[in-house]
mmCIF file of C-alpha atoms in Angstrom:
data_model
loop_
_atom_site.group_PDB
_atom_site.id
_atom_site.type_symbol
_atom_site.label_atom_id
_atom_site.label_comp_id
_atom_site.label_asym_id
_atom_site.label_seq_id
_atom_site.Cartn_x
_atom_site.Cartn_y
_atom_site.Cartn_z
ATOM 1 C CA MET A 1 84.345 -5.060 -15.870
ATOM 2 C CA VAL A 2 82.811 -8.405 -16.692
ATOM 3 C CA GLU A 3 81.592 -8.855 -20.254
ATOM 4 C CA TRP A 4 78.258 -10.635 -20.498
ATOM 5 C CA THR A 5 76.860 -11.978 -23.756
ATOM 6 C CA ASP A 6 73.146 -11.581 -24.460
ATOM 7 C CA PHE A 7 72.726 -15.306 -23.938
ATOM 8 C CA GLU A 8 74.395 -15.104 -20.510
ATOM 9 C CA ARG A 9 72.275 -12.157 -19.374
ATOM 10 C CA ALA A 10 69.065 -13.811 -20.542
ATOM 11 C CA THR A 11 70.050 -17.152 -18.985
ATOM 12 C CA ILE A 12 70.797 -15.664 -15.568
ATOM 13 C CA GLN A 13 67.526 -13.716 -15.482
ATOM 14 C CA SER A 14 65.574 -16.759 -16.619
ATOM 15 C CA VAL A 15 67.152 -19.239 -14.185
ATOM 16 C CA PHE A 16 66.523 -16.958 -11.196
ATOM 17 C CA GLU A 17 63.006 -16.055 -12.339
ATOM 18 C CA LYS A 18 62.035 -19.707 -12.478
ATOM 19 C CA MET A 19 63.741 -20.549 -9.182
ATOM 20 C CA ASP A 20 61.724 -21.475 -6.094
ATOM 21 C CA TYR A 21 63.827 -19.652 -3.503
ATOM 22 C CA ASP A 22 62.089 -21.332 -0.576
ATOM 23 C CA ASP A 23 63.119 -24.715 -1.970
ATOM 24 C CA VAL A 24 66.514 -24.030 -3.519
ATOM 25 C CA GLY A 25 67.944 -21.832 -0.731
ATOM 26 C CA PRO A 26 67.531 -24.364 2.082
ATOM 27 C CA ALA A 27 68.502 -27.239 -0.261
ATOM 28 C CA ALA A 28 71.763 -25.576 -1.292
ATOM 29 C CA LEU A 29 72.889 -24.597 2.209
ATOM 30 C CA SER A 30 71.948 -27.925 3.802
ATOM 31 C CA ARG A 31 73.691 -29.779 0.975
ATOM 32 C CA CYS A 32 76.841 -27.738 1.610
ATOM 33 C CA LEU A 33 76.764 -28.587 5.319
ATOM 34 C CA VAL A 34 76.344 -32.309 4.502
ATOM 35 C CA VAL A 35 78.819 -32.632 1.636
ATOM 36 C CA TYR A 36 81.474 -30.361 3.219
ATOM 37 C CA PRO A 37 80.959 -30.920 6.944
ATOM 38 C CA TRP A 38 83.767 -28.552 7.945
ATOM 39 C CA THR A 39 81.528 -25.679 6.845
ATOM 40 C CA GLN A 40 79.461 -26.385 9.961
ATOM 41 C CA ARG A 41 82.099 -24.497 11.923
ATOM 42 C CA TYR A 42 80.268 -21.262 11.107
ATOM 43 C CA PHE A 43 76.949 -22.482 12.451
ATOM 44 C CA GLY A 44 77.738 -23.442 16.029
ATOM 45 C CA ASN A 45 74.565 -21.805 17.309
ATOM 46 C CA PHE A 46 72.231 -23.467 14.798
ATOM 47 C CA GLY A 47 71.428 -26.420 17.041
ATOM 48 C CA ASN A 48 71.290 -29.987 15.772
ATOM 49 C CA LEU A 49 73.597 -30.549 12.763
ATOM 50 C CA TYR A 50 74.469 -34.054 13.840
ATOM 51 C CA ASN A 51 73.612 -35.920 10.638
ATOM 52 C CA ALA A 52 72.193 -35.338 7.150
ATOM 53 C CA ALA A 53 68.574 -35.763 8.268
ATOM 54 C CA ALA A 54 69.043 -33.313 11.155
ATOM 55 C CA ILE A 55 70.676 -30.740 8.873
ATOM 56 C CA GLN A 56 68.001 -31.036 6.215
ATOM 57 C CA GLY A 57 65.257 -30.677 8.831
ATOM 58 C CA ASN A 58 66.868 -27.817 10.721
ATOM 59 C CA PRO A 59 64.675 -24.666 10.533
ATOM 60 C CA MET A 60 67.603 -22.280 11.181
ATOM 61 C CA VAL A 61 69.503 -23.784 8.245
ATOM 62 C CA ALA A 62 66.413 -23.436 6.060
ATOM 63 C CA ALA A 63 65.880 -19.798 7.033
ATOM 64 C CA HIS A 64 69.519 -18.926 6.490
ATOM 65 C CA GLY A 65 69.525 -20.718 3.133
ATOM 66 C CA LYS A 66 66.699 -18.468 1.960
ATOM 67 C CA THR A 67 68.539 -15.365 3.205
ATOM 68 C CA VAL A 68 71.705 -16.310 1.340
ATOM 69 C CA LEU A 69 69.878 -17.092 -1.899
ATOM 70 C CA HIS A 70 67.977 -13.810 -1.779
ATOM 71 C CA GLY A 71 71.373 -12.168 -1.335
ATOM 72 C CA LEU A 72 72.135 -13.257 -4.891
ATOM 73 C CA ASP A 73 69.247 -11.130 -6.158
ATOM 74 C CA ARG A 74 71.383 -8.036 -5.867
ATOM 75 C CA ALA A 75 73.870 -9.463 -8.313
ATOM 76 C CA VAL A 76 71.119 -10.658 -10.676
ATOM 77 C CA LYS A 77 69.772 -7.092 -10.785
ATOM 78 C CA ASN A 78 73.232 -5.517 -11.059
ATOM 79 C CA MET A 79 75.199 -7.767 -13.338
ATOM 80 C CA ASP A 80 77.322 -4.901 -14.606
ATOM 81 C CA ASP A 81 78.788 -4.026 -11.231
ATOM 82 C CA ILE A 82 78.703 -7.056 -9.009
ATOM 83 C CA LYS A 83 81.991 -6.079 -7.385
ATOM 84 C CA ALA A 84 80.595 -2.829 -5.998
ATOM 85 C CA THR A 85 77.278 -4.476 -5.134
ATOM 86 C CA TYR A 86 78.984 -6.878 -2.748
ATOM 87 C CA ALA A 87 81.721 -4.637 -1.317
ATOM 88 C CA GLU A 88 79.909 -4.214 1.992
ATOM 89 C CA LEU A 89 78.954 -7.870 2.281
ATOM 90 C CA SER A 90 82.538 -8.817 1.543
ATOM 91 C CA VAL A 91 83.774 -6.701 4.433
ATOM 92 C CA LEU A 92 81.116 -8.267 6.666
ATOM 93 C CA HIS A 93 82.167 -11.823 5.768
ATOM 94 C CA SER A 94 85.827 -10.988 6.230
ATOM 95 C CA GLU A 95 85.910 -8.773 9.317
ATOM 96 C CA LYS A 96 82.874 -9.863 11.286
ATOM 97 C CA LEU A 97 81.904 -13.374 10.190
ATOM 98 C CA ARG A 98 85.493 -14.438 9.401
ATOM 99 C CA VAL A 99 84.420 -16.921 6.726
ATOM 100 C CA ASP A 100 87.210 -18.573 4.709
ATOM 101 C CA PRO A 101 86.471 -17.308 1.168
ATOM 102 C CA ASP A 102 86.917 -20.805 -0.241
ATOM 103 C CA ASN A 103 83.544 -21.558 1.326
ATOM 104 C CA PHE A 104 81.830 -19.245 -1.155
ATOM 105 C CA ARG A 105 83.043 -21.549 -3.918
ATOM 106 C CA LEU A 106 81.837 -24.651 -2.064
ATOM 107 C CA LEU A 107 78.363 -23.169 -1.603
ATOM 108 C CA ALA A 108 78.306 -22.035 -5.238
ATOM 109 C CA ASP A 109 79.104 -25.610 -6.342
ATOM 110 C CA CYS A 110 76.296 -26.998 -4.183
ATOM 111 C CA LEU A 111 73.884 -24.396 -5.545
ATOM 112 C CA THR A 112 74.843 -25.385 -9.104
ATOM 113 C CA ILE A 113 74.107 -29.025 -8.341
ATOM 114 C CA VAL A 114 70.754 -28.249 -6.723
ATOM 115 C CA VAL A 115 69.731 -26.130 -9.721
ATOM 116 C CA ALA A 116 70.881 -28.941 -12.049
ATOM 117 C CA ALA A 117 68.722 -31.419 -10.127
ATOM 118 C CA ARG A 118 65.684 -29.112 -10.347
ATOM 119 C CA MET A 119 66.109 -28.143 -14.005
ATOM 120 C CA GLY A 120 67.191 -31.549 -15.344
ATOM 121 C CA ALA A 121 67.832 -31.570 -19.084
ATOM 122 C CA ASP A 122 67.064 -27.812 -19.273
ATOM 123 C CA PHE A 123 70.316 -27.238 -17.390
ATOM 124 C CA THR A 124 72.335 -27.648 -20.576
ATOM 125 C CA ALA A 125 76.108 -27.243 -20.810
ATOM 126 C CA ASP A 126 75.650 -23.658 -22.075
ATOM 127 C CA VAL A 127 73.248 -22.765 -19.267
ATOM 128 C CA GLN A 128 75.675 -24.297 -16.771
ATOM 129 C CA GLY A 129 78.520 -22.260 -18.288
ATOM 130 C CA ALA A 130 76.581 -19.008 -17.889
ATOM 131 C CA PHE A 131 75.384 -19.864 -14.384
ATOM 132 C CA GLN A 132 78.854 -20.821 -13.161
ATOM 133 C CA LYS A 133 80.408 -17.711 -14.729
ATOM 134 C CA PHE A 134 77.858 -15.616 -12.817
ATOM 135 C CA LEU A 135 78.585 -17.436 -9.543
ATOM 136 C CA ALA A 136 82.338 -17.130 -10.122
ATOM 137 C CA VAL A 137 81.961 -13.349 -10.345
ATOM 138 C CA VAL A 138 79.844 -13.332 -7.166
ATOM 139 C CA VAL A 139 82.376 -15.515 -5.348
ATOM 140 C CA SER A 140 85.258 -13.325 -6.456
ATOM 141 C CA SER A 141 83.424 -10.158 -5.370
ATOM 142 C CA LEU A 142 82.656 -11.567 -1.947
ATOM 143 C CA GLY A 143 86.330 -12.387 -1.489
ATOM 144 C CA ARG A 144 87.517 -9.020 -2.754
ATOM 145 C CA GLN A 145 87.609 -7.105 0.540
ATOM 146 C CA TYR A 146 89.635 -9.673 2.460
ATOM 147 C CA HIS A 147 92.996 -8.287 3.500
ATOM 148 C CA MET B 1 86.596 -42.399 4.144
ATOM 149 C CA LEU B 2 83.697 -44.329 2.616
ATOM 150 C CA THR B 3 81.263 -46.403 4.655
ATOM 151 C CA LYS B 4 79.992 -49.750 3.390
ATOM 152 C CA HIS B 5 76.611 -48.168 2.644
ATOM 153 C CA GLU B 6 78.247 -45.375 0.639
ATOM 154 C CA LYS B 7 80.277 -47.871 -1.422
ATOM 155 C CA GLU B 8 77.098 -49.790 -2.284
ATOM 156 C CA LEU B 9 75.313 -46.569 -3.200
ATOM 157 C CA ILE B 10 78.181 -45.493 -5.476
ATOM 158 C CA ALA B 11 78.358 -48.890 -7.208
ATOM 159 C CA LYS B 12 74.583 -48.860 -7.745
ATOM 160 C CA ILE B 13 74.616 -45.407 -9.346
ATOM 161 C CA TRP B 14 77.493 -46.199 -11.725
ATOM 162 C CA ASP B 15 75.972 -49.531 -12.654
ATOM 163 C CA LYS B 16 72.990 -47.622 -14.076
ATOM 164 C CA MET B 17 75.340 -45.405 -16.095
ATOM 165 C CA ILE B 18 77.109 -48.245 -17.916
ATOM 166 C CA PRO B 19 74.458 -48.742 -20.655
ATOM 167 C CA VAL B 20 74.422 -44.972 -21.339
ATOM 168 C CA ALA B 21 78.149 -44.440 -20.875
ATOM 169 C CA SER B 22 78.647 -42.586 -24.191
ATOM 170 C CA ASP B 23 75.802 -40.149 -23.494
ATOM 171 C CA ILE B 24 76.802 -39.487 -19.902
ATOM 172 C CA GLY B 25 80.514 -39.289 -20.709
ATOM 173 C CA ALA B 26 80.024 -36.899 -23.606
ATOM 174 C CA GLU B 27 77.783 -34.695 -21.452
ATOM 175 C CA CYS B 28 80.348 -34.538 -18.626
ATOM 176 C CA LEU B 29 83.108 -33.534 -21.028
ATOM 177 C CA LEU B 30 80.942 -30.965 -22.799
ATOM 178 C CA ARG B 31 79.900 -29.394 -19.489
ATOM 179 C CA MET B 32 83.532 -29.225 -18.395
ATOM 180 C CA MET B 33 84.793 -27.647 -21.602
ATOM 181 C CA THR B 34 81.933 -25.130 -21.706
ATOM 182 C CA THR B 35 82.233 -24.061 -18.056
ATOM 183 C CA PHE B 36 86.033 -24.249 -17.822
ATOM 184 C CA PRO B 37 87.362 -23.324 -21.268
ATOM 185 C CA GLY B 38 91.000 -23.902 -20.197
ATOM 186 C CA THR B 39 90.295 -27.619 -20.241
ATOM 187 C CA LYS B 40 89.804 -27.507 -24.003
ATOM 188 C CA THR B 41 93.562 -27.195 -24.395
ATOM 189 C CA TYR B 42 93.885 -30.939 -23.829
ATOM 190 C CA PHE B 43 91.609 -31.792 -26.735
ATOM 191 C CA ALA B 44 93.230 -30.122 -29.714
ATOM 192 C CA HIS B 45 93.416 -33.539 -31.377
ATOM 193 C CA LEU B 46 89.679 -34.244 -31.114
ATOM 194 C CA ASP B 47 86.441 -32.879 -32.524
ATOM 195 C CA ILE B 48 84.777 -31.531 -29.386
ATOM 196 C CA ARG B 49 81.595 -30.117 -30.852
ATOM 197 C CA PRO B 50 78.386 -31.230 -29.079
ATOM 198 C CA GLY B 51 77.363 -34.673 -30.289
ATOM 199 C CA SER B 52 80.689 -35.463 -31.917
ATOM 200 C CA PRO B 53 81.621 -39.154 -32.024
ATOM 201 C CA HIS B 54 85.026 -38.255 -30.500
ATOM 202 C CA LEU B 55 83.334 -36.781 -27.439
ATOM 203 C CA ARG B 56 81.094 -39.831 -27.102
ATOM 204 C CA SER B 57 83.859 -42.389 -27.443
ATOM 205 C CA HIS B 58 86.210 -40.506 -25.131
ATOM 206 C CA GLY B 59 83.444 -39.881 -22.626
ATOM 207 C CA LYS B 60 82.524 -43.554 -22.724
ATOM 208 C CA LYS B 61 86.084 -44.589 -21.816
ATOM 209 C CA ILE B 62 86.086 -42.300 -18.807
ATOM 210 C CA VAL B 63 82.651 -43.379 -17.529
ATOM 211 C CA LEU B 64 83.454 -47.069 -17.930
ATOM 212 C CA ALA B 65 86.731 -46.669 -16.017
ATOM 213 C CA ILE B 66 84.952 -44.901 -13.148
ATOM 214 C CA ALA B 67 82.139 -47.481 -13.178
ATOM 215 C CA GLU B 68 84.552 -50.431 -13.239
ATOM 216 C CA CYS B 69 86.456 -49.048 -10.261
ATOM 217 C CA SER B 70 83.246 -48.494 -8.294
ATOM 218 C CA LYS B 71 82.564 -52.244 -8.249
ATOM 219 C CA ASP B 72 85.549 -52.777 -5.941
ATOM 220 C CA ILE B 73 86.611 -49.471 -4.429
ATOM 221 C CA SER B 74 89.098 -51.002 -1.996
ATOM 222 C CA SER B 75 91.161 -52.297 -4.936
ATOM 223 C CA MET B 76 91.371 -48.864 -6.581
ATOM 224 C CA MET B 77 95.195 -48.689 -6.521
ATOM 225 C CA VAL B 78 95.464 -52.002 -8.401
ATOM 226 C CA THR B 79 92.646 -51.377 -10.893
ATOM 227 C CA LEU B 80 93.929 -47.906 -11.770
ATOM 228 C CA ALA B 81 97.651 -48.765 -12.088
ATOM 229 C CA PRO B 82 97.693 -48.693 -15.909
ATOM 230 C CA LEU B 83 95.685 -45.443 -16.014
ATOM 231 C CA GLN B 84 98.031 -43.916 -13.437
ATOM 232 C CA THR B 85 100.968 -44.591 -15.748
ATOM 233 C CA LEU B 86 99.083 -43.245 -18.769
ATOM 234 C CA HIS B 87 98.170 -39.967 -17.064
ATOM 235 C CA ALA B 88 101.583 -39.454 -15.467
ATOM 236 C CA TYR B 89 103.883 -40.206 -18.374
ATOM 237 C CA LYS B 90 101.849 -39.741 -21.521
ATOM 238 C CA LEU B 91 98.817 -37.466 -20.986
ATOM 239 C CA ARG B 92 100.302 -35.288 -18.234
ATOM 240 C CA ILE B 93 97.024 -33.521 -17.562
ATOM 241 C CA ASP B 94 97.475 -30.982 -14.768
ATOM 242 C CA PRO B 95 95.676 -32.673 -11.844
ATOM 243 C CA CYS B 96 93.771 -29.489 -10.988
ATOM 244 C CA ASN B 97 91.608 -30.381 -13.970
ATOM 245 C CA PHE B 98 90.468 -33.651 -12.395
ATOM 246 C CA LYS B 99 88.516 -31.571 -9.864
ATOM 247 C CA LEU B 100 86.819 -29.682 -12.668
ATOM 248 C CA LEU B 101 85.735 -32.864 -14.446
ATOM 249 C CA CYS B 102 84.590 -34.405 -11.135
ATOM 250 C CA HIS B 103 82.390 -31.370 -10.493
ATOM 251 C CA CYS B 104 80.850 -31.677 -13.961
ATOM 252 C CA ILE B 105 80.253 -35.379 -13.369
ATOM 253 C CA LEU B 106 78.309 -34.444 -10.220
ATOM 254 C CA VAL B 107 76.294 -31.864 -12.175
ATOM 255 C CA THR B 108 75.518 -34.442 -14.887
ATOM 256 C CA LEU B 109 74.385 -36.982 -12.286
ATOM 257 C CA ALA B 110 72.207 -34.329 -10.628
ATOM 258 C CA ALA B 111 70.618 -33.308 -13.938
ATOM 259 C CA HIS B 112 69.783 -36.941 -14.722
ATOM 260 C CA MET B 113 68.845 -38.185 -11.259
ATOM 261 C CA GLY B 114 67.027 -35.113 -9.875
ATOM 262 C CA ASP B 115 65.982 -35.520 -6.240
ATOM 263 C CA GLU B 116 67.468 -39.017 -6.132
ATOM 264 C CA PHE B 117 70.884 -37.336 -6.138
ATOM 265 C CA ASN B 118 70.295 -36.245 -2.557
ATOM 266 C CA PRO B 119 72.973 -34.737 -0.256
ATOM 267 C CA VAL B 120 74.020 -38.164 1.071
ATOM 268 C CA ALA B 121 74.508 -39.569 -2.444
ATOM 269 C CA HIS B 122 76.277 -36.339 -3.482
ATOM 270 C CA ALA B 123 78.668 -36.521 -0.514
ATOM 271 C CA ALA B 124 79.474 -40.188 -1.166
ATOM 272 C CA MET B 125 80.027 -39.578 -4.865
ATOM 273 C CA ASP B 126 82.197 -36.514 -4.236
ATOM 274 C CA LYS B 127 84.370 -38.538 -1.869
ATOM 275 C CA TYR B 128 84.694 -41.392 -4.363
ATOM 276 C CA LEU B 129 85.584 -39.130 -7.283
ATOM 277 C CA SER B 130 88.113 -37.188 -5.167
ATOM 278 C CA ALA B 131 89.788 -40.445 -4.171
ATOM 279 C CA PHE B 132 89.748 -41.622 -7.798
ATOM 280 C CA ALA B 133 91.389 -38.367 -8.934
ATOM 281 C CA ALA B 134 94.007 -38.557 -6.180
ATOM 282 C CA VAL B 135 94.939 -42.132 -7.109
ATOM 283 C CA LEU B 136 95.104 -41.173 -10.794
ATOM 284 C CA ALA B 137 97.638 -38.444 -9.983
ATOM 285 C CA GLU B 138 99.787 -40.650 -7.733
ATOM 286 C CA LYS B 139 102.540 -41.442 -10.227
ATOM 287 C CA TYR B 140 102.990 -37.826 -11.361
ATOM 288 C CA ARG B 141 105.909 -37.307 -9.013
#
C-alpha cells in the first residue's frame, strides 16, 4: 500500500484538475516519440512519423495521446489502490501490445517535462516530487502483470 | 550523435543560463533531492535546505561546467578530464545518479523555458547530457 501525504493527494488532484488533456496528452506522446525514437516501434500503423514536425502534426498520435492521458484518470481517482486499478491494463500491455515496460518510464518522464513547461514556476520541487511519486506508482503497476 | 544544428542550440541555451547559474543549479539539485531522496546521501556535508548558500554554490559549479563544455562539445573528453578524475577517485558518485540529475536539469529547463523547450530542443539536450554523464563516468573502471 502506498502512503500518500495530504500534500501529495492535494497536489495530484490539483495538477490533473488544471490540466488541459487535449493539449498535454498529444504533447507528451509526441515528445516521447521524438526524444526516444525507438518508441516508434509500437506505432507502425500510425502513418508519417518521419520527423519531429510530422510526429507533432500526426492526428493519430494526438488522439492516442489523449487516450493515454485519460487513462491516468483512473489512478487519480483511485490513489489508494493503483495496483488493482491497472491490473487489466498491465495484462493488455504485456500479453497483447507487448510493450517493453521501460517505455512507461520514458513516457512518464516526457509527461513530467510537458507539465513542467506548462506550469512553469508553479511546478516547484515539492510538486515535482509528488507528481513523480504518483507516476512511479502508475509505472510500477502497469509493469506488475508482466511474467 | 549530435547534428551541427543541435550543438548550436545546446550552446545557445546554456549560454543564457550562465548569468543565473546559481539559481538554476540550486533548483536542479533541489528537484533531484526532493524527487529522488536517495541522492541526498551524497550531501551529508552540506546544508541542502531550499535557498541555502551551499546549494547555490554547488549548483553553480555544476551549471558552469555543463555550460563550458557546451561551447565545444567535440572536445568534451579533454575539457572534462579533471572532473572525470574527481568523480572517479574522490567523489565516487554511483553513475546511476547522473541520469537522475540530468532528468531534473531537463525539468528545470522546461519550467523556465516553457514552450521554447520544444521536443527538438529536449531531444538535443537529453543527448548532450547523456553524453556528458557517460564521459564523466569513464574513469570509474
